[in-house]
Amino acid sequence: MAREIGAKEALFCEYLKILHSPREAAARAGYPFPERSAVRLLKKAAVKKRLSGYTDKREEALDGLRRIAFGGIADAVWLCERGEIPPREELEKLDLYMVSEIKFTKGGGMEIKFYDRLKALDLLSANSLPAGSRAEPFFRALGDAAKLTFETEERDGI
């Protein structure tokens, strides 16, 4: 039978939910040798049970950014070509996650705006790499090049 979770273990769980770093959560909860303590704590049945319903909100946000950055637009284009909102059953089957706004124009057309893919990629690169990663400068340069390309195309009307 699994024992109840102790106060210090509960504190570790709460810090983990906020900080998303087991080592840092163990340190803040007052455990000596935070890395080893975090590994040991994450193996305990009582801690696993306490964290079982927990979903990592940071990972959820990153998943949403990935969908915006890499998602397809076929369903939105189909909707725009159709020119009208389909029945609810059909509409619920469409992947419109990337759509930020749908407007009907005065001429009877439809205008669909998407979330900014470059901004999503920029946020992903900023939040996906561990601090001090050797790849960080490469991805930063890649993001800067993408911004420069976008700004140049916008300026030149491309």
PDB file of C-alpha atoms in Angstrom:
ATOM      1  CA  MET A   1       0.000   0.000   0.000  1.00  0.00           C
ATOM      2  CA  ALA A   2       1.387   3.398  -1.003  1.00  0.00           C
ATOM      3  CA  ARG A   3       1.934   5.844   1.788  1.00  0.00           C
ATOM      4  CA  GLU A   4       0.511   9.346   1.751  1.00  0.00           C
ATOM      5  CA  ILE A   5       2.649  12.118   0.304  1.00  0.00           C
ATOM      6  CA  GLY A   6       4.660  14.161   2.800  1.00  0.00           C
ATOM      7  CA  ALA A   7       4.601  17.962   3.068  1.00  0.00           C
ATOM      8  CA  LYS A   8       8.041  18.347   1.510  1.00  0.00           C
ATOM      9  CA  GLU A   9       7.119  15.998  -1.363  1.00  0.00           C
ATOM     10  CA  ALA A  10       3.908  17.947  -1.928  1.00  0.00           C
ATOM     11  CA  LEU A  11       5.943  21.146  -2.062  1.00  0.00           C
ATOM     12  CA  PHE A  12       8.240  19.522  -4.644  1.00  0.00           C
ATOM     13  CA  CYS A  13       5.188  18.644  -6.770  1.00  0.00           C
ATOM     14  CA  GLU A  14       3.816  22.176  -6.587  1.00  0.00           C
ATOM     15  CA  TYR A  15       7.172  23.719  -7.523  1.00  0.00           C
ATOM     16  CA  LEU A  16       7.491  21.253 -10.399  1.00  0.00           C
ATOM     17  CA  LYS A  17       4.146  22.374 -11.803  1.00  0.00           C
ATOM     18  CA  ILE A  18       5.294  25.997 -11.741  1.00  0.00           C
ATOM     19  CA  LEU A  19       8.970  25.692 -12.673  1.00  0.00           C
ATOM     20  CA  HIS A  20       8.874  22.701 -15.073  1.00  0.00           C
ATOM     21  CA  SER A  21      12.326  21.682 -13.800  1.00  0.00           C
ATOM     22  CA  PRO A  22      12.638  18.731 -11.412  1.00  0.00           C
ATOM     23  CA  ARG A  23      16.097  19.804 -10.217  1.00  0.00           C
ATOM     24  CA  GLU A  24      14.964  23.354  -9.507  1.00  0.00           C
ATOM     25  CA  ALA A  25      11.755  22.141  -7.838  1.00  0.00           C
ATOM     26  CA  ALA A  26      13.757  19.864  -5.519  1.00  0.00           C
ATOM     27  CA  ALA A  27      16.123  22.718  -4.652  1.00  0.00           C
ATOM     28  CA  ARG A  28      13.268  25.104  -3.865  1.00  0.00           C
ATOM     29  CA  ALA A  29      11.517  22.464  -1.765  1.00  0.00           C
ATOM     30  CA  GLY A  30      14.681  22.249   0.346  1.00  0.00           C
ATOM     31  CA  TYR A  31      16.113  18.902  -0.725  1.00  0.00           C
ATOM     32  CA  PRO A  32      19.889  18.425  -0.532  1.00  0.00           C
ATOM     33  CA  PHE A  33      21.571  17.351  -3.789  1.00  0.00           C
ATOM     34  CA  PRO A  34      18.621  18.527  -5.933  1.00  0.00           C
ATOM     35  CA  GLU A  35      19.439  16.488  -9.060  1.00  0.00           C
ATOM     36  CA  ARG A  36      19.662  13.171  -7.223  1.00  0.00           C
ATOM     37  CA  SER A  37      16.694  14.067  -5.028  1.00  0.00           C
ATOM     38  CA  ALA A  38      14.549  14.948  -8.065  1.00  0.00           C
ATOM     39  CA  VAL A  39      15.319  11.603  -9.730  1.00  0.00           C
ATOM     40  CA  ARG A  40      14.494   9.749  -6.506  1.00  0.00           C
ATOM     41  CA  LEU A  41      11.275  11.729  -5.945  1.00  0.00           C
ATOM     42  CA  LEU A  42      10.003  11.177  -9.496  1.00  0.00           C
ATOM     43  CA  LYS A  43      10.309   7.405  -8.967  1.00  0.00           C
ATOM     44  CA  LYS A  44       8.153   7.392  -5.815  1.00  0.00           C
ATOM     45  CA  ALA A  45       4.616   6.032  -6.266  1.00  0.00           C
ATOM     46  CA  ALA A  46       3.068   8.724  -4.050  1.00  0.00           C
ATOM     47  CA  VAL A  47       4.721  11.520  -6.055  1.00  0.00           C
ATOM     48  CA  LYS A  48       3.761   9.892  -9.369  1.00  0.00           C
ATOM     49  CA  LYS A  49       0.171   9.656  -8.146  1.00  0.00           C
ATOM     50  CA  ARG A  50       0.181  13.328  -7.083  1.00  0.00           C
ATOM     51  CA  LEU A  51       1.506  14.382 -10.526  1.00  0.00           C
ATOM     52  CA  SER A  52      -0.666  11.976 -12.558  1.00  0.00           C
ATOM     53  CA  GLY A  53      -3.413  14.510 -13.285  1.00  0.00           C
ATOM     54  CA  TYR A  54      -0.949  17.283 -13.949  1.00  0.00           C
ATOM     55  CA  THR A  55      -0.475  18.418 -17.531  1.00  0.00           C
ATOM     56  CA  ASP A  56       2.500  20.518 -18.375  1.00  0.00           C
ATOM     57  CA  LYS A  57       0.989  23.854 -19.475  1.00  0.00           C
ATOM     58  CA  ARG A  58       4.308  24.894 -21.031  1.00  0.00           C
ATOM     59  CA  GLU A  59       4.262  21.771 -23.233  1.00  0.00           C
ATOM     60  CA  GLU A  60       0.642  22.466 -24.168  1.00  0.00           C
ATOM     61  CA  ALA A  61       1.610  25.985 -25.247  1.00  0.00           C
ATOM     62  CA  LEU A  62       4.556  24.680 -27.255  1.00  0.00           C
ATOM     63  CA  ASP A  63       2.287  22.108 -28.930  1.00  0.00           C
ATOM     64  CA  GLY A  64      -0.075  24.925 -29.912  1.00  0.00           C
ATOM     65  CA  LEU A  65       2.803  26.929 -31.349  1.00  0.00           C
ATOM     66  CA  ARG A  66       3.928  23.857 -33.322  1.00  0.00           C
ATOM     67  CA  ARG A  67       0.446  23.506 -34.806  1.00  0.00           C
ATOM     68  CA  ILE A  68       0.475  27.169 -35.840  1.00  0.00           C
ATOM     69  CA  ALA A  69       4.014  27.010 -37.233  1.00  0.00           C
ATOM     70  CA  PHE A  70       3.693  23.737 -39.137  1.00  0.00           C
ATOM     71  CA  GLY A  71      -0.046  23.208 -39.618  1.00  0.00           C
ATOM     72  CA  GLY A  72      -1.751  22.971 -42.979  1.00  0.00           C
ATOM     73  CA  ILE A  73      -4.175  25.478 -44.443  1.00  0.00           C
ATOM     74  CA  ALA A  74      -6.123  23.144 -46.757  1.00  0.00           C
ATOM     75  CA  ASP A  75      -9.301  23.180 -44.639  1.00  0.00           C
ATOM     76  CA  ALA A  76      -9.280  26.985 -44.402  1.00  0.00           C
ATOM     77  CA  VAL A  77      -8.794  27.299 -48.181  1.00  0.00           C
ATOM     78  CA  TRP A  78     -11.646  24.843 -48.744  1.00  0.00           C
ATOM     79  CA  LEU A  79     -13.853  26.913 -46.436  1.00  0.00           C
ATOM     80  CA  CYS A  80     -12.935  30.116 -48.264  1.00  0.00           C
ATOM     81  CA  GLU A  81     -13.650  28.553 -51.680  1.00  0.00           C
ATOM     82  CA  ARG A  82     -17.014  27.346 -50.421  1.00  0.00           C
ATOM     83  CA  GLY A  83     -17.902  30.941 -49.507  1.00  0.00           C
ATOM     84  CA  GLU A  84     -20.281  30.018 -46.716  1.00  0.00           C
ATOM     85  CA  ILE A  85     -20.162  28.341 -43.343  1.00  0.00           C
ATOM     86  CA  PRO A  86     -20.972  24.631 -43.701  1.00  0.00           C
ATOM     87  CA  PRO A  87     -23.307  22.769 -41.339  1.00  0.00           C
ATOM     88  CA  ARG A  88     -21.978  22.314 -37.805  1.00  0.00           C
ATOM     89  CA  GLU A  89     -21.179  18.589 -38.289  1.00  0.00           C
ATOM     90  CA  GLU A  90     -18.935  19.422 -41.270  1.00  0.00           C
ATOM     91  CA  LEU A  91     -17.413  22.483 -39.613  1.00  0.00           C
ATOM     92  CA  GLU A  92     -16.339  20.535 -36.519  1.00  0.00           C
ATOM     93  CA  LYS A  93     -14.299  18.162 -38.714  1.00  0.00           C
ATOM     94  CA  LEU A  94     -12.168  20.993 -40.147  1.00  0.00           C
ATOM     95  CA  ASP A  95      -8.734  21.829 -38.760  1.00  0.00           C
ATOM     96  CA  LEU A  96      -8.939  25.609 -38.328  1.00  0.00           C
ATOM     97  CA  TYR A  97      -6.474  25.870 -35.454  1.00  0.00           C
ATOM     98  CA  MET A  98      -4.259  28.307 -37.379  1.00  0.00           C
ATOM     99  CA  VAL A  99      -7.165  30.665 -38.156  1.00  0.00           C
ATOM    100  CA  SER A 100      -7.235  33.807 -36.060  1.00  0.00           C
ATOM    101  CA  GLU A 101     -10.228  35.493 -37.688  1.00  0.00           C
ATOM    102  CA  ILE A 102     -12.978  34.872 -40.266  1.00  0.00           C
ATOM    103  CA  LYS A 103     -14.937  37.781 -41.712  1.00  0.00           C
ATOM    104  CA  PHE A 104     -17.571  38.035 -44.368  1.00  0.00           C
ATOM    105  CA  THR A 105     -16.908  40.958 -46.728  1.00  0.00           C
ATOM    106  CA  LYS A 106     -19.572  43.342 -48.074  1.00  0.00           C
ATOM    107  CA  GLY A 107     -19.214  41.845 -51.551  1.00  0.00           C
ATOM    108  CA  GLY A 108     -20.263  38.434 -50.272  1.00  0.00           C
ATOM    109  CA  GLY A 109     -16.772  36.975 -49.993  1.00  0.00           C
ATOM    110  CA  MET A 110     -14.952  35.588 -47.022  1.00  0.00           C
ATOM    111  CA  GLU A 111     -11.702  36.820 -45.485  1.00  0.00           C
ATOM    112  CA  ILE A 112      -9.600  34.445 -43.400  1.00  0.00           C
ATOM    113  CA  LYS A 113      -6.660  35.627 -41.314  1.00  0.00           C
ATOM    114  CA  PHE A 114      -4.055  33.252 -39.945  1.00  0.00           C
ATOM    115  CA  TYR A 115      -1.810  33.461 -36.917  1.00  0.00           C
ATOM    116  CA  ASP A 116       1.732  34.570 -37.729  1.00  0.00           C
ATOM    117  CA  ARG A 117       3.869  31.493 -38.535  1.00  0.00           C
ATOM    118  CA  LEU A 118       7.158  33.395 -38.184  1.00  0.00           C
ATOM    119  CA  LYS A 119       6.190  34.629 -34.736  1.00  0.00           C
ATOM    120  CA  ALA A 120       5.224  31.082 -33.730  1.00  0.00           C
ATOM    121  CA  LEU A 121       8.572  29.759 -35.005  1.00  0.00           C
ATOM    122  CA  ASP A 122      10.401  32.511 -33.151  1.00  0.00           C
ATOM    123  CA  LEU A 123       8.590  31.696 -29.905  1.00  0.00           C
ATOM    124  CA  LEU A 124       9.238  27.983 -30.411  1.00  0.00           C
ATOM    125  CA  SER A 125      12.940  28.494 -30.934  1.00  0.00           C
ATOM    126  CA  ALA A 126      13.162  30.774 -27.914  1.00  0.00           C
ATOM    127  CA  ASN A 127      11.365  28.278 -25.652  1.00  0.00           C
ATOM    128  CA  SER A 128      12.504  24.917 -26.976  1.00  0.00           C
ATOM    129  CA  LEU A 129      16.242  25.099 -26.474  1.00  0.00           C
ATOM    130  CA  PRO A 130      17.835  24.546 -23.100  1.00  0.00           C
ATOM    131  CA  ALA A 131      19.604  27.631 -21.781  1.00  0.00           C
ATOM    132  CA  GLY A 132      23.212  27.693 -22.951  1.00  0.00           C
ATOM    133  CA  SER A 133      22.566  25.223 -25.771  1.00  0.00           C
ATOM    134  CA  ARG A 134      25.292  25.165 -28.418  1.00  0.00           C
ATOM    135  CA  ALA A 135      22.583  25.252 -31.101  1.00  0.00           C
ATOM    136  CA  GLU A 136      21.067  28.452 -29.719  1.00  0.00           C
ATOM    137  CA  PRO A 137      23.211  30.872 -31.811  1.00  0.00           C
ATOM    138  CA  PHE A 138      22.379  28.931 -34.972  1.00  0.00           C
ATOM    139  CA  PHE A 139      18.635  29.099 -34.359  1.00  0.00           C
ATOM    140  CA  ARG A 140      18.852  32.758 -33.377  1.00  0.00           C
ATOM    141  CA  ALA A 141      20.675  33.519 -36.676  1.00  0.00           C
ATOM    142  CA  LEU A 142      18.076  31.467 -38.549  1.00  0.00           C
ATOM    143  CA  GLY A 143      15.263  33.454 -36.924  1.00  0.00           C
ATOM    144  CA  ASP A 144      17.001  36.759 -37.695  1.00  0.00           C
ATOM    145  CA  ALA A 145      17.407  35.711 -41.340  1.00  0.00           C
ATOM    146  CA  ALA A 146      13.709  34.796 -41.556  1.00  0.00           C
ATOM    147  CA  LYS A 147      12.715  38.192 -40.109  1.00  0.00           C
ATOM    148  CA  LEU A 148      15.016  40.013 -42.523  1.00  0.00           C
ATOM    149  CA  THR A 149      13.595  38.074 -45.479  1.00  0.00           C
ATOM    150  CA  PHE A 150      10.037  38.809 -44.391  1.00  0.00           C
ATOM    151  CA  GLU A 151      10.768  42.516 -43.876  1.00  0.00           C
ATOM    152  CA  THR A 152      12.506  42.755 -47.277  1.00  0.00           C
ATOM    153  CA  GLU A 153       9.624  41.030 -49.058  1.00  0.00           C
ATOM    154  CA  GLU A 154       7.118  43.262 -47.282  1.00  0.00           C
ATOM    155  CA  ARG A 155       9.103  46.405 -48.197  1.00  0.00           C
ATOM    156  CA  ASP A 156       9.456  45.329 -51.849  1.00  0.00           C
ATOM    157  CA  GLY A 157       5.796  44.325 -52.075  1.00  0.00           C
ATOM    158  CA  ILE A 158       6.530  40.678 -52.820  1.00  0.00           C
TER     159      ILE A 158
END
